[in-house]
């Protein structure tokens, strides 16, 4: 069954159509891959899915619930979490607290609860912290968990982005170029983690330029060019598709 | 000796009173990234509210309630908080410098209202005879001021402990995340508008409290007490002390108020008589110099902020 469903999603900026009538579905438990040349509209589509941009036309639903046009924090609450192409940590906060801030509806986020329900806030914080330590360990950041995020390397920031979205137990995780700018060994590590998480039931939609990554772990693969979806299918089909080759793989041939 | 002591008490009363406003600004700027350039306006709202609630009856001027001092303080906080909610609902969608311009304009408007709305504020004459509770508790200015200082220390401690409690929490963590990157915080499920309004309101009510303590001490409130220069001073106190750290806020208030009053004294002794009329301008230049030097040499202030926000995330 489809978890994420887009129908006719269109986003224009002053007459320039960045995303043009894109429709596809990602099934529960899948790792969807979204590829396309630079400027194809992939990140704009991600921003539209995440509520940062409001689509001019079309609709997005997650698990049967309409999420298009909602504010980002509401989309997140509905179960869609995304990372950023260029990591956006909270630089002057520790790695631990970058993660601990994520879970939704924490009692202690309400101003008054800190005065009148200190026991509950404390208990929740201990649980949140235990969970954060576990996820930080999974992401291999334990050594730096006390450090400010501003001191992390580019690869560590990618891992932090992943750790943060995992804190939310989202229904679907959108990763924007997780392997970009990451050294080969860390990249293999990241791919292993994504596969391991997928085995545990996490659904992904990934934008990625690294074809080895996309072709090896993603199914289905969606190809965008000039704002339009030009292909949806498996990896072998993408390699053989004329339109895909012209638009995208043609560059590297 | 008595002279030095009495001056020290006088100095600390004012420095700590400003320190409370600096803590309020710290909540807004240091923790939430809200550029409030209208501190003077919220001090004014607090100061006038306190004066109206506790002051004696006057001809043709609203007031005469003669309520207890503590009611004046709480009323000042509530009034400044209510004004902050109204201002916040209108302006908090504004970013950075736009918010600064809007709040600056609002503070100037509040000051102009204070000058012109005579029925409420006494106009240019201001409101005099605001009762100082220390006057009935002791004889002689030294003892009276010592009592008022004890009161201000108590209020400062309460404000400090309360603020530490509330910022070292998941709530404070959301504030800081929004300050750091609003888009990322929003994509991670946080509603920036709600917590920005809460932080703005609480910060402004502390400014109101500061204004009330000031007026309660001086015994007079006039529109010239709340010119934009005071906003500049409060900001400098925060930057020098260390934005994002409540101890830094108080320390900054001490340092900058020390430089301000100390330089005023030094100028009166050293500078030639024909330049004395410019002493206020010289003081402002000196404060500006400290601000620039701090930004150049110690951009995080005397005490920087911690990377750990919630007390629950610290190691035991």
Coordinates of C-alpha atoms in Angstrom, one line a residue:
Chain A
X1 CA 0.0 0.0 0.0
X2 CA 1.2 3.5 -0.7
X3 CA 2.4 5.5 2.3
X4 CA 3.3 8.8 0.5
X5 CA 1.2 9.8 -2.5
X6 CA 1.7 12.8 -4.7
X7 CA -0.8 13.8 -7.3
X8 CA -0.1 16.5 -9.8
X9 CA 2.1 18.5 -7.5
X10 CA 3.1 21.8 -9.2
X11 CA 5.2 24.7 -7.8
X12 CA 5.9 27.9 -9.7
X13 CA 8.2 30.8 -8.8
X14 CA 7.3 34.0 -10.7
X15 CA 6.2 32.1 -13.8
X16 CA 9.1 29.6 -13.6
X17 CA 7.7 26.1 -13.1
X18 CA 10.1 24.3 -10.8
X19 CA 7.9 21.3 -10.2
X20 CA 5.4 20.5 -12.9
X21 CA 2.6 18.1 -12.3
X22 CA 4.5 15.4 -10.4
X23 CA 2.6 12.3 -9.4
X24 CA 4.1 9.2 -7.7
X25 CA 3.7 7.0 -4.8
X26 CA 6.1 5.4 -2.3
X27 CA 4.9 2.2 -0.6
X28 CA 5.3 1.5 3.1
X29 CA 8.7 -0.1 3.7
X30 CA 10.2 1.1 0.4
X31 CA 13.4 3.1 -0.3
X32 CA 12.3 5.5 -3.0
X33 CA 15.1 7.2 -5.0
X34 CA 14.5 10.6 -6.6
X35 CA 17.2 11.4 -9.2
X36 CA 17.6 14.0 -11.9
X37 CA 20.1 16.5 -13.2
X38 CA 20.9 19.7 -11.2
X39 CA 18.0 22.1 -11.3
X40 CA 15.4 19.3 -12.1
X41 CA 13.3 20.5 -9.1
X42 CA 14.1 17.7 -6.7
X43 CA 14.9 19.9 -3.7
X44 CA 11.9 22.1 -4.5
X45 CA 9.8 19.0 -4.5
X46 CA 11.2 18.0 -1.1
X47 CA 10.5 21.5 0.3
X48 CA 7.0 21.3 -1.0
X49 CA 6.5 17.9 0.6
X50 CA 7.9 19.1 3.9
X51 CA 5.6 22.2 4.0
X52 CA 8.4 24.8 3.5
X53 CA 6.8 25.6 0.1
X54 CA 3.1 25.5 -0.6
X55 CA 2.2 23.7 -3.9
X56 CA 0.3 25.9 -6.4
X57 CA -1.5 22.8 -7.6
X58 CA -1.8 19.2 -6.7
X59 CA -2.0 17.3 -3.4
X60 CA 0.2 15.2 -1.1
X61 CA -1.1 12.7 1.3
X62 CA 0.7 10.7 3.9
X63 CA -0.9 7.5 5.1
X64 CA -4.2 8.8 3.8
X65 CA -4.0 12.2 5.4
X66 CA -3.7 15.3 3.4
X67 CA -0.4 17.1 4.3
X68 CA 0.1 19.6 1.4
X69 CA -0.3 23.2 2.4
X70 CA 0.3 22.6 6.1
X71 CA 3.0 24.4 8.0
X72 CA 6.3 22.4 8.3
X73 CA 5.9 21.6 12.0
X74 CA 2.4 20.1 11.2
X75 CA 3.8 18.0 8.3
X76 CA 6.4 16.8 10.7
X77 CA 3.8 15.9 13.3
X78 CA 1.9 13.9 10.7
X79 CA 5.0 11.7 10.3
X80 CA 7.2 13.1 7.5
X81 CA 10.7 14.1 8.5
X82 CA 13.4 15.5 6.2
X83 CA 17.1 16.2 6.2
X84 CA 18.7 19.0 4.4
X85 CA 21.1 18.9 1.4
X86 CA 23.3 21.2 3.3
X87 CA 23.1 20.1 6.9
X88 CA 21.3 22.5 9.2
X89 CA 22.3 21.7 12.7
X90 CA 21.7 24.0 15.7
X91 CA 25.4 25.0 15.8
X92 CA 25.7 26.3 19.4
X93 CA 23.8 23.3 20.8
X94 CA 25.4 20.0 21.8
X95 CA 24.9 17.0 19.6
X96 CA 22.9 15.4 22.3
X97 CA 20.5 18.3 22.5
X98 CA 20.3 18.7 18.8
X99 CA 18.7 15.2 19.1
X100 CA 16.8 15.7 22.3
X101 CA 14.9 18.7 20.9
X102 CA 13.3 16.6 18.2
X103 CA 10.5 14.5 19.7
X104 CA 7.1 16.2 19.3
X105 CA 4.8 17.2 22.0
X106 CA 7.3 17.1 24.9
X107 CA 5.6 18.1 28.1
X108 CA 8.5 20.4 28.9
X109 CA 8.1 22.4 25.7
X110 CA 5.0 24.0 27.3
X111 CA 6.1 27.0 29.4
X112 CA 3.8 26.2 32.3
X113 CA 4.6 22.5 32.6
X114 CA 8.1 23.4 33.7
X115 CA 6.6 25.1 36.7
X116 CA 3.7 22.8 37.6
X117 CA 4.7 19.4 36.3
X118 CA 8.4 19.2 37.0
X119 CA 8.3 15.5 37.8
X120 CA 6.7 14.6 34.5
X121 CA 9.1 16.9 32.6
X122 CA 12.0 15.3 34.3
X123 CA 10.9 11.8 33.6
X124 CA 10.2 12.6 30.0
X125 CA 13.6 14.2 29.7
X126 CA 15.3 11.1 31.0
X127 CA 13.5 8.9 28.5
X128 CA 14.3 11.3 25.7
X129 CA 17.9 11.4 26.7
X130 CA 18.1 7.6 26.8
X131 CA 16.6 7.4 23.3
X132 CA 19.0 10.1 22.0
X133 CA 22.0 8.3 23.4
X134 CA 20.9 5.1 21.7
X135 CA 20.4 6.8 18.3
X136 CA 23.6 8.8 18.7
X137 CA 25.4 5.5 19.3
X138 CA 23.7 3.9 16.2
X139 CA 24.9 6.9 14.2
X140 CA 28.4 6.6 15.6
X141 CA 28.5 10.1 17.2
X142 CA 28.9 9.0 20.8
X143 CA 32.4 10.4 21.1
X144 CA 31.2 13.9 20.1
X145 CA 27.8 14.0 21.8
X146 CA 28.8 16.7 24.3
X147 CA 30.4 18.9 21.6
X148 CA 28.7 21.8 19.9
X149 CA 27.4 20.9 16.5
X150 CA 29.5 23.7 15.0
X151 CA 32.6 21.7 15.8
X152 CA 31.5 18.6 13.7
X153 CA 33.0 17.6 10.3
X154 CA 30.8 17.6 7.2
X155 CA 30.3 13.8 7.4
X156 CA 29.4 13.9 11.1
X157 CA 26.8 16.6 10.3
X158 CA 25.2 14.2 7.8
X159 CA 25.0 11.6 10.5
X160 CA 23.6 14.2 12.9
X161 CA 20.9 15.0 10.4
X162 CA 20.0 11.3 10.2
X163 CA 20.1 11.0 14.0
X164 CA 17.7 14.0 14.4
X165 CA 15.1 12.6 12.1
X166 CA 15.3 9.2 13.7
X167 CA 14.4 10.8 17.1
X168 CA 10.9 11.5 15.7
X169 CA 10.0 7.9 14.7
X170 CA 8.6 9.3 11.5
X171 CA 6.5 7.3 9.0
X172 CA 8.7 8.4 6.2
X173 CA 12.2 9.9 6.1
X174 CA 13.2 12.2 3.3
X175 CA 17.0 12.3 2.8
X176 CA 18.3 15.1 0.6
X177 CA 21.7 13.9 -0.8
X178 CA 22.9 12.0 2.2
X179 CA 26.1 10.9 0.5
X180 CA 27.1 14.2 -1.0
X181 CA 30.5 15.4 0.2
X182 CA 31.0 12.3 2.3
X183 CA 34.1 10.2 2.1
X184 CA 33.8 6.7 0.6
X185 CA 34.1 4.8 3.8
X186 CA 31.5 7.0 5.6
X187 CA 29.3 6.7 2.5
X188 CA 29.3 2.9 2.7
X189 CA 28.6 3.3 6.4
X190 CA 25.6 5.6 5.7
X191 CA 24.2 3.3 3.1
X192 CA 24.5 0.3 5.5
X193 CA 22.6 2.4 8.1
X194 CA 19.9 3.3 5.7
X195 CA 19.5 -0.4 4.7
X196 CA 19.5 -1.5 8.4
X197 CA 16.9 1.1 9.2
X198 CA 14.8 0.0 6.3
X199 CA 15.0 -3.6 7.5
X200 CA 13.5 -2.4 10.8
X201 CA 10.6 -1.0 8.9
X202 CA 11.6 2.6 8.1
X203 CA 10.4 4.0 4.8
X204 CA 12.7 6.4 2.8
X205 CA 12.6 8.8 0.0
X206 CA 16.1 9.8 -1.0
X207 CA 17.5 12.4 -3.4
X208 CA 21.0 11.3 -4.4
X209 CA 23.4 11.9 -7.2
X210 CA 25.6 8.9 -6.4
X211 CA 24.3 6.4 -9.0
X212 CA 25.9 3.4 -7.2
X213 CA 24.0 4.2 -4.1
X214 CA 20.7 4.8 -5.9
X215 CA 20.9 1.8 -8.2
X216 CA 21.9 -0.6 -5.4
X217 CA 19.3 0.3 -2.7
X218 CA 16.5 2.3 -4.2
X219 CA 13.3 0.9 -5.5
X220 CA 11.3 2.5 -7.0
X221 CA 13.4 5.1 -8.8
X222 CA 11.8 8.3 -9.9
X223 CA 13.6 10.5 -12.4
X224 CA 12.9 14.2 -12.7
X225 CA 14.0 16.6 -15.5
X226 CA 13.0 20.2 -15.9
X227 CA 10.4 19.9 -13.2
X228 CA 8.6 16.9 -14.7
X229 CA 8.6 13.2 -13.7
X230 CA 10.0 11.3 -16.7
X231 CA 10.4 7.9 -15.2
X232 CA 9.1 5.7 -12.4
X233 CA 10.2 2.1 -12.1
X234 CA 13.1 -0.1 -11.1
X235 CA 16.8 0.4 -11.5
X236 CA 17.2 -1.8 -14.5
X237 CA 14.4 0.0 -16.3
X238 CA 16.0 3.4 -15.6
X239 CA 19.2 2.3 -17.1
X240 CA 17.4 1.2 -20.3
X241 CA 15.0 4.2 -20.5
X242 CA 15.7 6.4 -23.5
X243 CA 14.2 9.6 -21.9
X244 CA 16.2 9.0 -18.7
X245 CA 19.4 8.5 -20.7
X246 CA 18.9 11.6 -22.7
X247 CA 18.0 13.8 -19.7
X248 CA 20.3 12.6 -17.1
X249 CA 22.6 9.6 -17.7
X250 CA 23.3 11.1 -21.1
X251 CA 25.6 13.5 -19.3
X252 CA 28.0 10.9 -18.1
X253 CA 28.0 8.7 -21.2
Chain B
X1 CA 33.6 56.0 54.0
X2 CA 29.9 56.4 54.5
X3 CA 29.9 58.4 51.2
X4 CA 31.5 55.5 49.3
X5 CA 29.1 53.0 50.9
X6 CA 26.0 55.0 50.2
X7 CA 27.2 55.6 46.6
X8 CA 27.9 51.8 46.2
X9 CA 24.3 51.1 47.4
X10 CA 22.9 53.6 45.1
X11 CA 25.0 52.2 42.2
X12 CA 23.9 48.6 42.9
X13 CA 20.2 49.5 43.1
X14 CA 20.3 50.9 39.6
X15 CA 22.7 48.4 38.1
X16 CA 20.6 45.4 39.3
X17 CA 17.4 47.2 38.3
X18 CA 18.8 47.4 34.8
X19 CA 20.1 43.9 35.1
X20 CA 16.5 42.6 35.3
X21 CA 15.7 44.3 32.0
X22 CA 18.9 42.9 30.5
X23 CA 17.8 39.4 31.6
X24 CA 14.5 40.0 29.8
X25 CA 16.4 41.1 26.7
X26 CA 18.6 38.1 27.1
X27 CA 15.6 35.8 27.0
X28 CA 14.5 37.5 23.8
X29 CA 17.8 38.0 22.0
X30 CA 20.2 35.6 23.7
X31 CA 17.9 32.6 23.7
X32 CA 15.3 33.3 20.9
X33 CA 17.1 35.7 18.5
X34 CA 14.4 38.3 18.7
X35 CA 15.9 41.7 17.9
X36 CA 13.9 43.9 20.3
X37 CA 15.0 47.5 19.8
X38 CA 12.2 48.9 21.8
X39 CA 13.3 48.1 25.4
X40 CA 12.7 51.8 26.4
X41 CA 9.0 51.4 25.5
X42 CA 8.5 48.4 27.8
X43 CA 10.4 50.1 30.6
X44 CA 8.1 53.0 30.2
X45 CA 4.9 50.9 30.3
X46 CA 6.2 49.3 33.5
X47 CA 7.3 52.5 35.1
X48 CA 4.1 54.4 34.4
X49 CA 1.9 51.5 35.4
X50 CA 3.7 51.3 38.7
X51 CA 3.4 55.1 39.2
X52 CA -0.4 55.1 38.4
X53 CA -1.1 52.1 40.6
X54 CA 0.8 53.2 43.7
X55 CA 0.9 56.9 43.4
X56 CA -1.2 59.5 45.2
X57 CA -4.3 61.2 43.8
X58 CA -3.6 64.2 41.6
X59 CA -5.8 66.9 40.0
X60 CA -6.8 66.2 36.4
X61 CA -4.6 63.1 36.2
X62 CA -5.9 59.5 36.3
X63 CA -4.8 57.3 39.2
X64 CA -4.7 57.8 42.9
X65 CA -5.1 54.2 43.7
X66 CA -2.3 54.1 46.3
X67 CA -2.0 50.4 46.0
X68 CA 0.8 48.4 47.7
X69 CA 4.3 48.4 46.2
X70 CA 4.1 44.8 45.3
X71 CA 0.8 45.3 43.4
X72 CA 2.6 48.1 41.4
X73 CA 5.4 45.7 40.5
X74 CA 3.0 42.9 39.4
X75 CA 0.8 45.4 37.6
X76 CA 3.8 46.7 35.7
X77 CA 4.7 43.2 34.6
X78 CA 1.2 42.4 33.5
X79 CA 0.8 45.7 31.6
X80 CA 4.2 45.3 29.8
X81 CA 3.2 41.7 29.1
X82 CA -0.1 42.7 27.6
X83 CA 1.5 45.4 25.4
X84 CA 4.1 42.8 24.4
X85 CA 1.4 40.3 23.3
X86 CA -0.3 43.0 21.2
X87 CA 3.0 44.1 19.7
X88 CA 4.1 40.5 19.3
X89 CA 1.0 39.4 17.4
X90 CA 1.6 42.2 14.9
X91 CA 5.4 42.0 14.5
X92 CA 6.7 38.6 15.4
X93 CA 6.4 37.3 11.9
X94 CA 9.0 40.0 11.1
X95 CA 12.6 38.8 10.9
X96 CA 15.7 40.3 12.4
X97 CA 16.2 43.9 11.4
X98 CA 12.6 44.3 10.4
X99 CA 11.5 43.4 13.9
X100 CA 14.2 45.8 15.3
X101 CA 12.8 48.7 13.2
X102 CA 9.2 47.9 14.2
X103 CA 10.0 47.6 17.9
X104 CA 12.1 50.8 17.8
X105 CA 9.2 52.7 16.3
X106 CA 6.8 51.3 18.9
X107 CA 9.1 52.4 21.7
X108 CA 9.3 55.9 20.2
X109 CA 5.5 56.0 19.9
X110 CA 5.1 54.9 23.5
X111 CA 7.4 57.7 24.6
X112 CA 5.4 60.2 22.5
X113 CA 2.2 59.0 24.1
X114 CA 3.9 59.5 27.5
X115 CA 4.7 63.1 26.6
X116 CA 1.3 63.9 25.2
X117 CA -1.3 61.9 27.1
X118 CA -1.4 64.2 30.1
X119 CA -4.4 62.7 31.8
X120 CA -2.6 59.4 32.1
X121 CA 1.1 60.3 32.4
X122 CA 1.2 63.9 33.6
X123 CA 2.7 64.8 30.2
X124 CA 6.0 66.6 30.3
X125 CA 5.7 67.2 34.1
X126 CA 5.6 63.5 34.7
X127 CA 4.2 61.9 37.9
X128 CA 5.9 62.8 41.2
X129 CA 5.6 61.5 44.8
X130 CA 5.6 57.8 43.9
X131 CA 5.9 56.1 47.3
X132 CA 9.1 54.3 48.1
X133 CA 8.4 51.5 50.6
X134 CA 11.8 51.8 52.3
X135 CA 10.8 55.4 53.4
X136 CA 8.3 54.0 55.9
X137 CA 10.6 51.2 57.1
X138 CA 13.6 53.2 58.1
X139 CA 15.0 56.7 58.8
X140 CA 17.8 58.3 56.8
X141 CA 18.7 57.8 53.2
X142 CA 21.5 55.3 53.8
X143 CA 19.2 52.8 55.7
X144 CA 16.4 53.4 53.3
X145 CA 18.5 52.8 50.3
X146 CA 20.0 49.7 52.0
X147 CA 16.5 48.3 52.4
X148 CA 15.6 49.1 48.8
X149 CA 18.8 47.4 47.7
X150 CA 17.8 44.3 49.7
X151 CA 14.5 44.4 47.9
X152 CA 16.1 44.8 44.5
X153 CA 18.5 42.0 45.2
X154 CA 15.6 39.8 46.2
X155 CA 13.7 40.5 43.0
X156 CA 16.8 40.0 40.9
X157 CA 17.4 36.7 42.5
X158 CA 13.8 35.6 42.0
X159 CA 14.0 36.7 38.4
X160 CA 17.4 34.9 37.9
X161 CA 16.3 31.6 39.5
X162 CA 13.0 31.7 37.7
X163 CA 14.6 32.3 34.4
X164 CA 17.3 29.7 34.8
X165 CA 14.6 27.2 35.7
X166 CA 12.6 28.0 32.6
X167 CA 15.4 28.3 30.1
X168 CA 17.2 25.2 31.2
X169 CA 14.3 23.1 30.0
X170 CA 12.9 21.6 26.8
X171 CA 11.1 25.0 26.4
X172 CA 14.5 26.8 26.5
X173 CA 15.9 24.2 24.0
X174 CA 13.1 25.0 21.5
X175 CA 13.9 28.8 21.9
X176 CA 17.5 28.2 21.2
X177 CA 16.8 25.9 18.3
X178 CA 14.6 28.6 16.7
X179 CA 17.3 31.2 17.3
X180 CA 19.9 28.9 15.6
X181 CA 17.8 27.9 12.6
X182 CA 14.1 28.6 12.4
X183 CA 13.6 26.6 9.2
X184 CA 15.3 23.5 10.6
X185 CA 13.4 23.8 13.9
X186 CA 10.2 24.2 12.1
X187 CA 11.0 21.1 9.9
X188 CA 11.7 19.2 13.1
X189 CA 8.2 19.9 14.3
X190 CA 8.4 23.1 16.4
X191 CA 6.0 25.9 16.1
X192 CA 8.2 29.0 16.1
X193 CA 5.3 31.5 16.4
X194 CA 4.1 30.3 19.7
X195 CA 7.4 30.1 21.6
X196 CA 8.6 33.4 20.1
X197 CA 5.5 35.1 21.4
X198 CA 6.0 33.5 24.9
X199 CA 9.6 34.5 25.1
X200 CA 8.9 38.0 23.8
X201 CA 6.1 38.5 26.4
X202 CA 8.0 37.2 29.3
X203 CA 11.1 39.3 28.4
X204 CA 9.0 42.4 28.1
X205 CA 7.2 41.9 31.4
X206 CA 10.7 41.7 33.0
X207 CA 11.5 45.0 31.3
X208 CA 8.2 46.3 32.8
X209 CA 9.3 45.1 36.3
X210 CA 12.7 46.8 35.8
X211 CA 10.9 50.1 34.9
X212 CA 8.7 49.8 38.0
X213 CA 11.6 49.2 40.3
X214 CA 13.4 52.2 38.8
X215 CA 10.4 54.5 39.2
X216 CA 9.7 53.1 42.7
X217 CA 13.3 54.0 43.7
X218 CA 13.5 57.5 42.1
X219 CA 10.0 58.4 43.2
X220 CA 9.3 60.1 39.9
X221 CA 8.5 59.1 36.4
X222 CA 8.8 61.3 33.3
X223 CA 8.9 60.8 29.6
X224 CA 12.6 61.7 29.3
X225 CA 13.5 58.7 31.4
X226 CA 12.7 56.4 28.4
X227 CA 14.6 57.9 25.5
X228 CA 16.1 55.4 22.9
X229 CA 19.5 55.7 24.6
X230 CA 18.3 53.5 27.4
X231 CA 17.6 50.7 24.8
X232 CA 21.2 51.1 23.6
X233 CA 22.5 50.9 27.1
X234 CA 20.5 47.7 27.9
X235 CA 21.7 46.2 24.7
X236 CA 25.4 47.0 25.4
X237 CA 25.0 45.5 28.9
X238 CA 23.8 42.2 27.3
X239 CA 26.5 42.1 24.6
X240 CA 29.3 42.9 27.0
X241 CA 28.2 40.5 29.7
X242 CA 27.5 37.6 27.3
X243 CA 24.4 37.0 25.3
X244 CA 22.7 33.7 26.1
X245 CA 23.9 33.6 29.7
X246 CA 21.8 35.0 32.5
X247 CA 24.9 35.5 34.8
X248 CA 26.4 37.4 31.9
X249 CA 23.4 39.6 31.7
X250 CA 23.8 40.7 35.3
X251 CA 27.5 41.1 35.1
X252 CA 27.1 43.2 31.9
X253 CA 24.7 45.5 33.7
X254 CA 27.3 46.0 36.5
X255 CA 30.1 46.7 34.1
X256 CA 28.3 49.0 31.7
X257 CA 26.5 50.9 34.4
X258 CA 29.9 51.2 36.2
X259 CA 31.5 52.7 33.1
X260 CA 28.5 55.0 32.5
X261 CA 28.4 56.5 36.0
X262 CA 32.2 56.3 36.5
X263 CA 32.9 58.1 33.2
X264 CA 30.2 60.7 34.1
X265 CA 32.1 61.3 37.4
X266 CA 35.5 61.4 35.7
X267 CA 34.3 63.8 33.0
X268 CA 33.0 66.2 35.6
X269 CA 36.5 66.2 37.3
X270 CA 38.8 66.1 34.2
X271 CA 37.1 67.7 31.3
X272 CA 37.3 71.4 30.8
X273 CA 34.2 73.3 32.0
X274 CA 33.2 74.5 28.5
X275 CA 33.0 70.8 27.4
X276 CA 30.9 69.7 30.4
X277 CA 27.7 70.3 28.6
X278 CA 28.7 67.5 26.2
X279 CA 29.4 65.0 28.9
X280 CA 26.3 62.9 28.1
X281 CA 27.5 62.6 24.5
X282 CA 31.0 61.6 25.7
X283 CA 29.5 58.9 27.9
X284 CA 27.5 57.6 25.0
X285 CA 30.7 57.5 22.8
X286 CA 32.4 55.6 25.6
X287 CA 29.6 53.0 25.8
X288 CA 29.7 52.7 22.0
X289 CA 33.5 52.1 22.3
X290 CA 33.0 49.3 24.8
X291 CA 30.4 47.7 22.6
X292 CA 32.7 47.8 19.6
X293 CA 35.7 46.5 21.5
X294 CA 33.6 43.7 23.0
X295 CA 32.4 42.7 19.6
X296 CA 35.9 42.7 18.2
X297 CA 37.8 41.1 21.0
X298 CA 35.3 39.0 22.9
X299 CA 32.3 38.5 20.6
X300 CA 30.7 36.1 23.1
X301 CA 30.9 38.6 25.9
X302 CA 32.5 38.2 29.3
X303 CA 30.6 34.9 30.0
X304 CA 29.6 32.9 26.9
X305 CA 26.7 30.6 26.6
X306 CA 26.7 26.8 27.4
X307 CA 26.2 24.3 24.6
X308 CA 23.9 22.3 27.0
X309 CA 20.6 23.9 27.5
X310 CA 18.3 21.6 29.5
X311 CA 19.5 20.7 33.0
X312 CA 18.3 17.2 32.2
X313 CA 21.0 16.9 29.6
X314 CA 23.9 17.6 31.9
X315 CA 26.0 14.9 33.3
X316 CA 25.4 14.1 36.9

